[in-house]
Coordinates of N, CA and C in Angstrom, one line a residue:
M1 N -4.4 17.1 29.6 CA -5.7 16.4 29.1 C -6.5 16.7 28.0
T2 N -6.3 18.4 27.7 CA -6.6 18.5 26.5 C -6.2 18.6 25.1
L3 N -5.5 17.7 25.0 CA -4.4 17.4 24.1 C -4.6 16.7 23.2
P4 N -4.5 15.0 24.1 CA -5.4 14.2 23.4 C -6.8 14.3 22.8
I5 N -7.7 14.6 23.6 CA -8.6 15.5 23.4 C -8.7 16.3 21.8
A6 N -8.4 17.0 21.4 CA -7.8 17.8 20.4 C -7.4 17.0 19.6
A7 N -6.1 16.4 19.2 CA -6.3 15.6 18.4 C -6.7 15.0 17.7
A8 N -7.8 14.5 18.8 CA -9.0 13.5 18.2 C -9.7 14.0 17.7
L9 N -10.5 15.3 17.6 CA -11.2 15.8 16.9 C -11.1 16.0 16.1
A10 N -9.6 16.6 15.9 CA -8.5 17.5 14.7 C -8.5 16.1 13.4
L11 N -7.5 15.1 14.3 CA -7.6 13.6 14.1 C -8.7 12.8 12.9
T12 N -9.7 12.7 13.3 CA -10.5 12.1 12.6 C -11.5 13.0 12.0
G13 N -11.2 14.4 12.2 CA -12.4 15.5 11.5 C -13.7 15.2 11.7
C14 N -13.8 15.0 12.4 CA -15.4 15.1 13.7 C -16.1 16.0 13.3
S15 N -18.0 16.8 13.6 CA -17.6 17.6 13.8 C -19.6 17.3 15.2
G16 N -19.6 18.2 15.7 CA -20.2 17.8 16.9 C -21.7 19.3 16.8
T17 N -22.2 19.0 17.8 CA -23.3 20.0 18.2 C -23.2 20.1 19.2
D18 N -24.5 20.7 20.2 CA -24.7 20.7 22.3 C -25.6 19.4 22.1
E19 N -25.1 19.0 23.2 CA -26.3 18.2 23.6 C -27.4 17.5 23.0
S20 N -27.9 19.3 23.8 CA -29.7 18.6 23.5 C -29.7 18.5 21.6
E21 N -29.0 18.4 20.5 CA -29.4 18.6 19.7 C -28.1 17.3 19.6
S22 N -28.1 16.3 20.3 CA -26.7 15.3 20.0 C -28.4 14.2 19.8
G23 N -27.4 13.0 19.3 CA -28.5 12.0 19.3 C -28.7 11.5 17.7
S24 N -28.3 11.9 16.7 CA -29.0 12.0 15.2 C -27.9 11.2 14.7
S25 N -26.4 10.5 15.1 CA -25.7 9.8 14.7 C -24.7 9.6 15.6
P26 N -23.8 8.3 15.8 CA -23.5 7.6 17.1 C -22.2 8.5 16.7
A27 N -21.6 9.2 15.6 CA -20.5 10.2 16.1 C -20.4 11.3 16.0
T28 N -22.3 11.9 16.1 CA -22.8 13.2 16.5 C -21.7 13.3 18.1
E29 N -23.1 11.0 18.5 CA -22.8 11.8 20.5 C -21.3 11.5 20.6
Q30 N -20.4 11.1 20.0 CA -19.0 10.7 20.2 C -18.0 12.1 19.9
T31 N -18.4 13.0 19.2 CA -18.4 14.1 19.3 C -18.4 14.7 20.5
T32 N -19.7 15.0 20.7 CA -20.5 15.7 21.5 C -19.9 15.9 23.2
S33 N -20.0 14.1 23.4 CA -19.5 13.7 24.5 C -17.7 14.4 24.5
A34 N -16.7 14.0 23.4 CA -15.9 14.8 24.1 C -15.4 16.6 23.8
Q35 N -16.4 17.4 23.2 CA -16.6 18.6 23.1 C -16.9 18.6 24.7
A36 N -17.8 17.7 25.4 CA -18.6 18.1 26.7 C -16.9 18.0 27.3
T37 N -16.3 16.8 27.9 CA -15.1 17.5 28.2 C -14.2 18.2 28.1
A38 N -13.9 18.4 27.1 CA -12.7 19.4 26.8 C -13.8 20.1 27.5
S39 N -14.2 20.9 27.2 CA -14.7 22.3 27.9 C -15.2 22.6 29.1
E40 N -15.4 21.3 29.8 CA -14.9 21.0 31.5 C -13.3 21.3 31.8
S41 N -12.4 21.0 30.9 CA -11.3 20.8 30.7 C -10.6 21.9 30.3
A42 N -11.1 22.7 30.0 CA -10.1 24.1 29.1 C -10.8 24.4 29.5
P43 N -10.6 26.6 30.0 CA -11.0 27.6 29.9 C -11.4 27.2 28.2
A44 N -12.1 28.9 27.7 CA -12.7 29.0 26.5 C -11.5 30.2 26.1
T45 N -10.7 30.7 26.7 CA -9.5 32.1 26.1 C -8.1 31.0 26.1
T46 N -7.8 32.5 25.6 CA -6.4 32.1 25.0 C -5.0 31.7 26.2
E47 N -4.7 30.0 26.3 CA -3.7 29.8 26.8 C -2.4 29.5 26.5
A48 N -1.7 30.3 27.3 CA 0.1 30.2 27.5 C 0.3 29.3 28.6
T49 N 1.5 28.6 28.2 CA 2.3 27.9 29.2 C 3.6 28.9 29.7
D50 N 3.5 28.1 31.2 CA 4.3 29.1 32.1 C 6.4 28.0 32.0
G51 N 7.3 27.9 32.5 CA 8.3 27.6 32.1 C 8.4 26.4 33.0
A52 N 7.1 26.1 34.3 CA 7.0 24.4 34.8 C 6.1 23.6 34.1
S53 N 5.4 24.3 33.5 CA 4.0 23.5 32.4 C 4.9 22.3 31.3
D54 N 4.4 21.3 31.3 CA 4.4 20.5 30.5 C 3.2 20.3 28.7
E55 N 2.0 21.6 29.7 CA 1.4 21.1 28.6 C 1.8 22.6 27.6
P56 N 2.0 21.5 26.6 CA 1.4 22.4 24.8 C 1.0 24.3 25.1
E57 N 1.4 25.4 24.4 CA 0.7 26.4 24.7 C -0.5 26.2 23.2
A58 N -1.4 26.9 23.6 CA -3.1 26.8 23.4 C -4.0 27.7 23.4
S59 N -4.4 27.6 21.3 CA -4.6 29.2 21.7 C -6.5 28.3 20.8
N60 N -7.8 29.3 21.7 CA -9.4 29.1 20.6 C -9.0 30.3 20.5
D61 N -8.2 30.9 19.4 CA -9.2 32.4 18.9 C -9.0 32.2 17.4
V62 N -9.8 32.0 16.4 CA -9.9 31.8 15.3 C -8.7 32.7 14.0
D63 N -8.5 34.1 15.0 CA -7.4 34.7 14.8 C -5.9 34.3 13.8
D64 N -5.6 33.4 15.5 CA -4.4 31.8 15.5 C -4.8 31.1 13.9
L65 N -5.4 30.4 14.2 CA -5.0 29.8 13.1 C -4.5 30.8 11.3
P66 N -3.7 29.3 11.6 CA -3.2 30.0 9.6 C -4.2 30.8 8.7
D67 N -4.0 31.6 8.1 CA -5.1 32.5 6.6 C -5.2 31.1 5.9
Y68 N -5.1 29.9 5.8 CA -5.9 29.6 4.8 C -6.6 28.9 5.1
V69 N -6.7 27.9 6.4 CA -7.7 27.6 7.2 C -8.9 29.0 8.4
K70 N -9.4 29.2 7.2 CA -10.7 30.1 7.9 C -11.9 29.5 7.9
P71 N -13.0 30.6 8.2 CA -14.6 30.2 8.4 C -14.9 30.7 6.6
Y72 N -16.0 29.5 6.0 CA -16.1 28.8 5.2 C -17.3 30.2 5.0
P73 N -17.2 31.6 4.0 CA -17.7 32.6 3.9 C -19.6 32.4 4.4
D74 N -19.1 33.7 5.1 CA -21.1 34.0 5.9 C -21.4 33.1 7.3
S75 N -20.6 31.9 7.4 CA -20.9 31.3 8.5 C -20.5 31.8 9.7
E76 N -21.3 30.7 10.8 CA -21.2 30.9 11.8 C -19.8 29.7 13.2
V77 N -19.2 30.4 14.0 CA -17.3 29.9 13.5 C -18.2 29.0 15.5
V78 N -18.3 27.7 15.4 CA -18.4 27.5 16.6 C -17.8 26.7 17.7
S79 N -16.3 26.5 16.9 CA -15.3 26.8 17.8 C -13.7 27.0 16.6
A80 N -12.8 27.2 17.4 CA -11.2 27.5 17.3 C -10.9 27.2 17.6
S81 N -9.4 26.4 17.3 CA -8.0 25.9 18.9 C -6.4 25.5 18.0
I82 N -6.0 25.8 18.0 CA -4.5 25.6 17.8 C -4.2 25.5 18.6
V83 N -2.4 24.3 19.0 CA -2.5 23.7 20.1 C -1.0 23.1 19.5
K84 N -0.3 23.8 19.7 CA 1.3 22.8 19.4 C 1.7 22.1 20.2
A85 N 1.9 20.9 19.6 CA 2.2 19.8 20.0 C 3.6 19.5 20.6
H86 N 4.6 20.7 21.0 CA 5.8 21.1 21.7 C 5.8 22.1 22.3
N87 N 6.4 22.0 23.5 CA 7.0 23.1 24.1 C 8.4 23.9 24.0
D88 N 8.9 23.5 22.7 CA 10.6 24.2 22.5 C 10.5 25.3 21.7
K89 N 11.3 25.3 21.0 CA 11.4 26.7 20.0 C 11.1 26.5 19.1
D90 N 11.4 24.8 18.5 CA 11.7 24.2 17.1 C 10.0 24.5 15.9
S91 N 10.1 25.5 15.5 CA 8.7 25.7 15.2 C 8.9 24.5 13.5
K92 N 9.6 23.3 13.5 CA 9.3 22.7 12.2 C 8.7 20.9 13.1
K93 N 7.9 21.5 14.4 CA 6.9 20.3 14.8 C 6.4 20.4 14.2
P94 N 4.7 19.6 13.8 CA 3.1 19.9 13.9 C 2.5 21.3 14.9
E95 N 1.6 21.6 14.7 CA 0.4 21.8 15.1 C -1.0 21.3 15.0
Q96 N -1.8 20.9 15.9 CA -2.6 20.7 15.4 C -3.5 21.7 15.5
I97 N -4.5 21.5 15.0 CA -5.7 23.2 14.2 C -7.7 22.4 14.3
S98 N -7.8 22.9 14.9 CA -9.2 22.8 15.0 C -10.6 24.4 14.1
L99 N -11.0 24.0 13.1 CA -12.0 25.0 13.3 C -13.6 24.8 12.7
V100 N -14.4 24.6 13.6 CA -16.4 23.8 13.8 C -16.9 25.7 13.2
V101 N -17.1 25.6 12.4 CA -18.4 26.5 11.7 C -19.7 25.9 11.1
R102 N -20.2 26.9 11.0 CA -22.3 26.4 10.6 C -22.7 26.9 9.7
A103 N -22.5 26.5 8.3 CA -23.3 27.7 7.3 C -24.0 27.0 6.8
K104 N -24.8 28.0 6.4 CA -25.8 27.1 5.3 C -25.6 27.0 3.5
A105 N -25.4 26.3 3.3 CA -24.4 26.1 1.7 C -24.3 24.5 1.9
E106 N -24.6 24.0 0.3 CA -24.3 23.0 -0.2 C -22.8 21.9 0.6
T107 N -22.6 21.3 0.0 CA -21.5 20.4 0.6 C -20.7 20.2 -0.4
K108 N -21.2 20.5 -2.2 CA -20.2 20.7 -3.2 C -19.9 22.0 -3.4
D109 N -19.7 23.2 -2.9 CA -19.9 24.0 -2.6 C -18.9 24.4 -1.6
V110 N -19.1 23.9 -0.2 CA -17.8 23.6 0.9 C -16.3 23.1 0.2
F111 N -16.7 22.0 0.1 CA -15.5 20.9 -0.8 C -14.8 22.0 -1.6
A112 N -15.5 22.6 -2.3 CA -14.9 24.0 -4.0 C -13.9 24.8 -3.7
Y113 N -15.4 25.4 -2.3 CA -14.1 26.1 -1.2 C -12.9 26.4 -1.1
Y114 N -12.9 25.3 0.2 CA -11.8 24.7 0.8 C -10.6 24.5 -0.5
E115 N -11.1 23.2 -1.0 CA -9.5 23.2 -2.5 C -9.3 24.0 -2.8
K116 N -10.1 25.0 -3.1 CA -9.6 26.5 -3.6 C -8.6 27.3 -2.7
E117 N -9.1 27.1 -1.6 CA -8.4 27.9 -0.3 C -7.2 27.3 0.1
L118 N -6.8 25.7 0.4 CA -6.7 24.6 1.0 C -4.7 24.9 -0.4
G119 N -5.4 24.9 -2.0 CA -4.4 25.0 -2.4 C -3.9 25.9 -3.2
K120 N -3.9 27.4 -2.8 CA -3.4 28.2 -2.8 C -2.1 28.7 -1.4
A121 N -2.6 27.4 -0.6 CA -1.4 26.7 0.2 C -0.6 25.9 0.0
D122 N -0.3 25.6 -1.0 CA 0.0 23.9 -1.3 C -0.3 22.9 -0.7
Y123 N -1.4 22.3 -0.6 CA -2.8 22.1 -0.3 C -3.0 21.2 -1.3
E124 N -3.1 19.5 -1.5 CA -4.3 19.1 -2.8 C -4.7 17.9 -2.1
P125 N -5.9 17.7 -2.5 CA -6.8 16.3 -1.9 C -5.9 15.4 -2.2
L126 N -6.2 14.4 -0.4 CA -6.0 12.7 -1.1 C -6.4 12.0 -0.7
G127 N -6.7 11.3 -1.7 CA -7.9 10.3 -1.8 C -8.9 10.8 -2.4
D128 N -9.9 10.4 -2.5 CA -11.4 10.4 -3.0 C -12.1 11.0 -2.0
E129 N -13.5 11.7 -1.6 CA -14.3 12.0 -1.3 C -15.0 10.6 -0.8
V130 N -15.2 10.5 1.1 CA -15.5 10.2 1.6 C -16.7 9.8 2.2
K131 N -18.2 9.0 1.9 CA -19.1 9.8 1.9 C -19.8 8.3 3.5
T132 N -20.0 9.5 4.1 CA -20.4 8.4 5.2 C -22.2 8.4 5.7
K133 N -23.0 7.3 6.6 CA -24.1 8.0 6.9 C -24.5 8.8 7.2
S134 N -23.4 9.9 8.0 CA -24.1 11.3 8.8 C -22.9 12.2 8.0
A135 N -22.2 12.2 7.7 CA -21.0 13.2 7.0 C -20.3 12.8 5.5
R136 N -19.2 14.2 4.9 CA -18.6 13.6 3.4 C -17.6 14.2 4.0
V137 N -16.4 13.3 4.0 CA -15.3 13.7 4.5 C -14.4 14.2 3.3
L138 N -12.9 14.8 2.6 CA -12.2 15.3 1.8 C -11.2 15.2 2.6
N139 N -10.0 14.7 2.5 CA -8.5 15.4 3.2 C -7.7 15.1 2.6
F140 N -6.5 16.4 2.6 CA -5.5 17.4 2.1 C -5.0 16.8 2.1
R141 N -3.0 17.4 1.8 CA -2.2 17.2 2.4 C -1.3 18.4 1.7
H142 N -0.1 18.2 2.7 CA 0.9 19.9 1.9 C 1.5 19.0 1.4
K143 N 1.8 19.4 -0.3 CA 3.0 19.5 -0.7 C 4.3 19.0 -0.5
D144 N 5.1 19.3 0.7 CA 6.5 19.8 0.6 C 6.7 19.2 1.5
N145 N 5.8 18.7 2.8 CA 5.4 18.9 4.2 C 4.5 17.2 4.6
D146 N 4.6 18.0 5.8 CA 3.1 16.2 6.2 C 2.5 16.7 6.7
S147 N 2.2 18.1 6.8 CA 0.7 18.6 7.1 C -0.2 17.7 6.2
V148 N -1.3 17.6 7.1 CA -2.6 16.4 6.8 C -4.2 17.1 7.5
L149 N -4.4 18.0 5.9 CA -5.7 18.4 6.8 C -7.2 17.9 7.1
V150 N -8.2 17.4 7.2 CA -9.8 17.2 7.0 C -10.2 17.9 6.9
V151 N -12.0 18.1 6.5 CA -12.3 18.7 6.3 C -13.7 17.9 5.9
T152 N -14.9 17.7 7.2 CA -15.7 17.4 6.9 C -16.7 18.2 7.5
V153 N -18.6 17.1 6.1 CA -18.7 18.4 6.5 C -21.1 17.2 6.8
A154 N -21.6 18.1 7.5 CA -22.8 17.2 8.3 C -23.4 17.7 7.8
D155 N -25.1 16.9 7.9 CA -26.1 18.0 8.1 C -26.2 18.5 9.8
D156 N -26.6 19.7 9.9 CA -26.6 20.5 11.7 C -27.9 19.5 11.8
A157 N -27.4 18.7 12.8 CA -28.8 17.7 13.3 C -30.1 18.7 14.1
G158 N -30.4 19.9 14.2 CA -30.6 20.9 14.8 C -31.0 21.7 13.6
D159 N -31.0 22.1 12.8 CA -31.5 23.2 11.4 C -30.9 22.0 10.4
K160 N -31.7 21.2 9.3 CA -31.7 20.9 7.8 C -30.6 22.2 6.8
K161 N -31.0 23.0 7.2 CA -30.5 24.1 5.8 C -29.4 24.8 6.1
H162 N -28.8 24.2 7.4 CA -27.2 24.5 7.2 C -26.2 23.3 8.0
K163 N -25.6 23.5 7.6 CA -24.1 22.1 7.3 C -23.6 22.1 8.9
V164 N -22.1 22.1 9.1 CA -21.7 21.5 10.0 C -20.3 21.1 9.1
V165 N -19.3 22.1 9.9 CA -18.0 21.8 8.3 C -17.0 21.9 9.9
T166 N -16.5 20.7 10.0 CA -15.0 20.9 10.9 C -13.8 21.1 9.4
I167 N -12.5 21.4 10.0 CA -11.0 20.9 9.2 C -10.1 20.8 10.6
G168 N -9.6 20.3 10.5 CA -8.8 19.6 11.7 C -7.7 19.2 11.1
G169 N -6.4 19.0 12.0 CA -5.8 18.2 11.4 C -4.1 18.5 11.6
N170 N -3.3 18.8 11.2 CA -1.5 18.3 12.1 C -1.0 19.2 10.5
I171 N -0.6 20.8 10.9 CA 0.4 21.6 9.9 C 1.5 21.4 10.5
V172 N 2.8 22.0 9.5 CA 3.3 21.8 10.1 C 4.6 23.6 9.7
P173 N 3.9 24.3 11.0 CA 4.3 25.3 10.8 C 5.2 25.9 9.2

């Protein structure tokens, strides 16, 4: 159950806020609803699968994310997750990752930081920055495999001085 929700969050590059802060945009409301559902169905600790389960292995620890997917400097981590999209030992199958932080920063500075950090891991921008009513989005792809990451920056509905930054997508380890 948590895999489709994590995938939806990671692939759409959405960011969310607490339900008390929702109402600022449809994207925020949709993500808040998905996060509420995810928090009801998944514990906040690291999960591991046993041999009888069909659920993939998952972690909610920011330290389990790849080194190049790190919190923006001086930011507050809201959530972090990595879900293996498989149960076997084949390390070439994709993993779904997501990191959400609150940062007091300008959007251009956030994009410049992640362009530099992801660039060190052979990611390059994919297309142009997309501006929506409530967010700005920049996609990245790995030069040598099918890994794709989405960086989304939106105003924090509860504090206009802060941004909510989401990094998510599918990576091939």
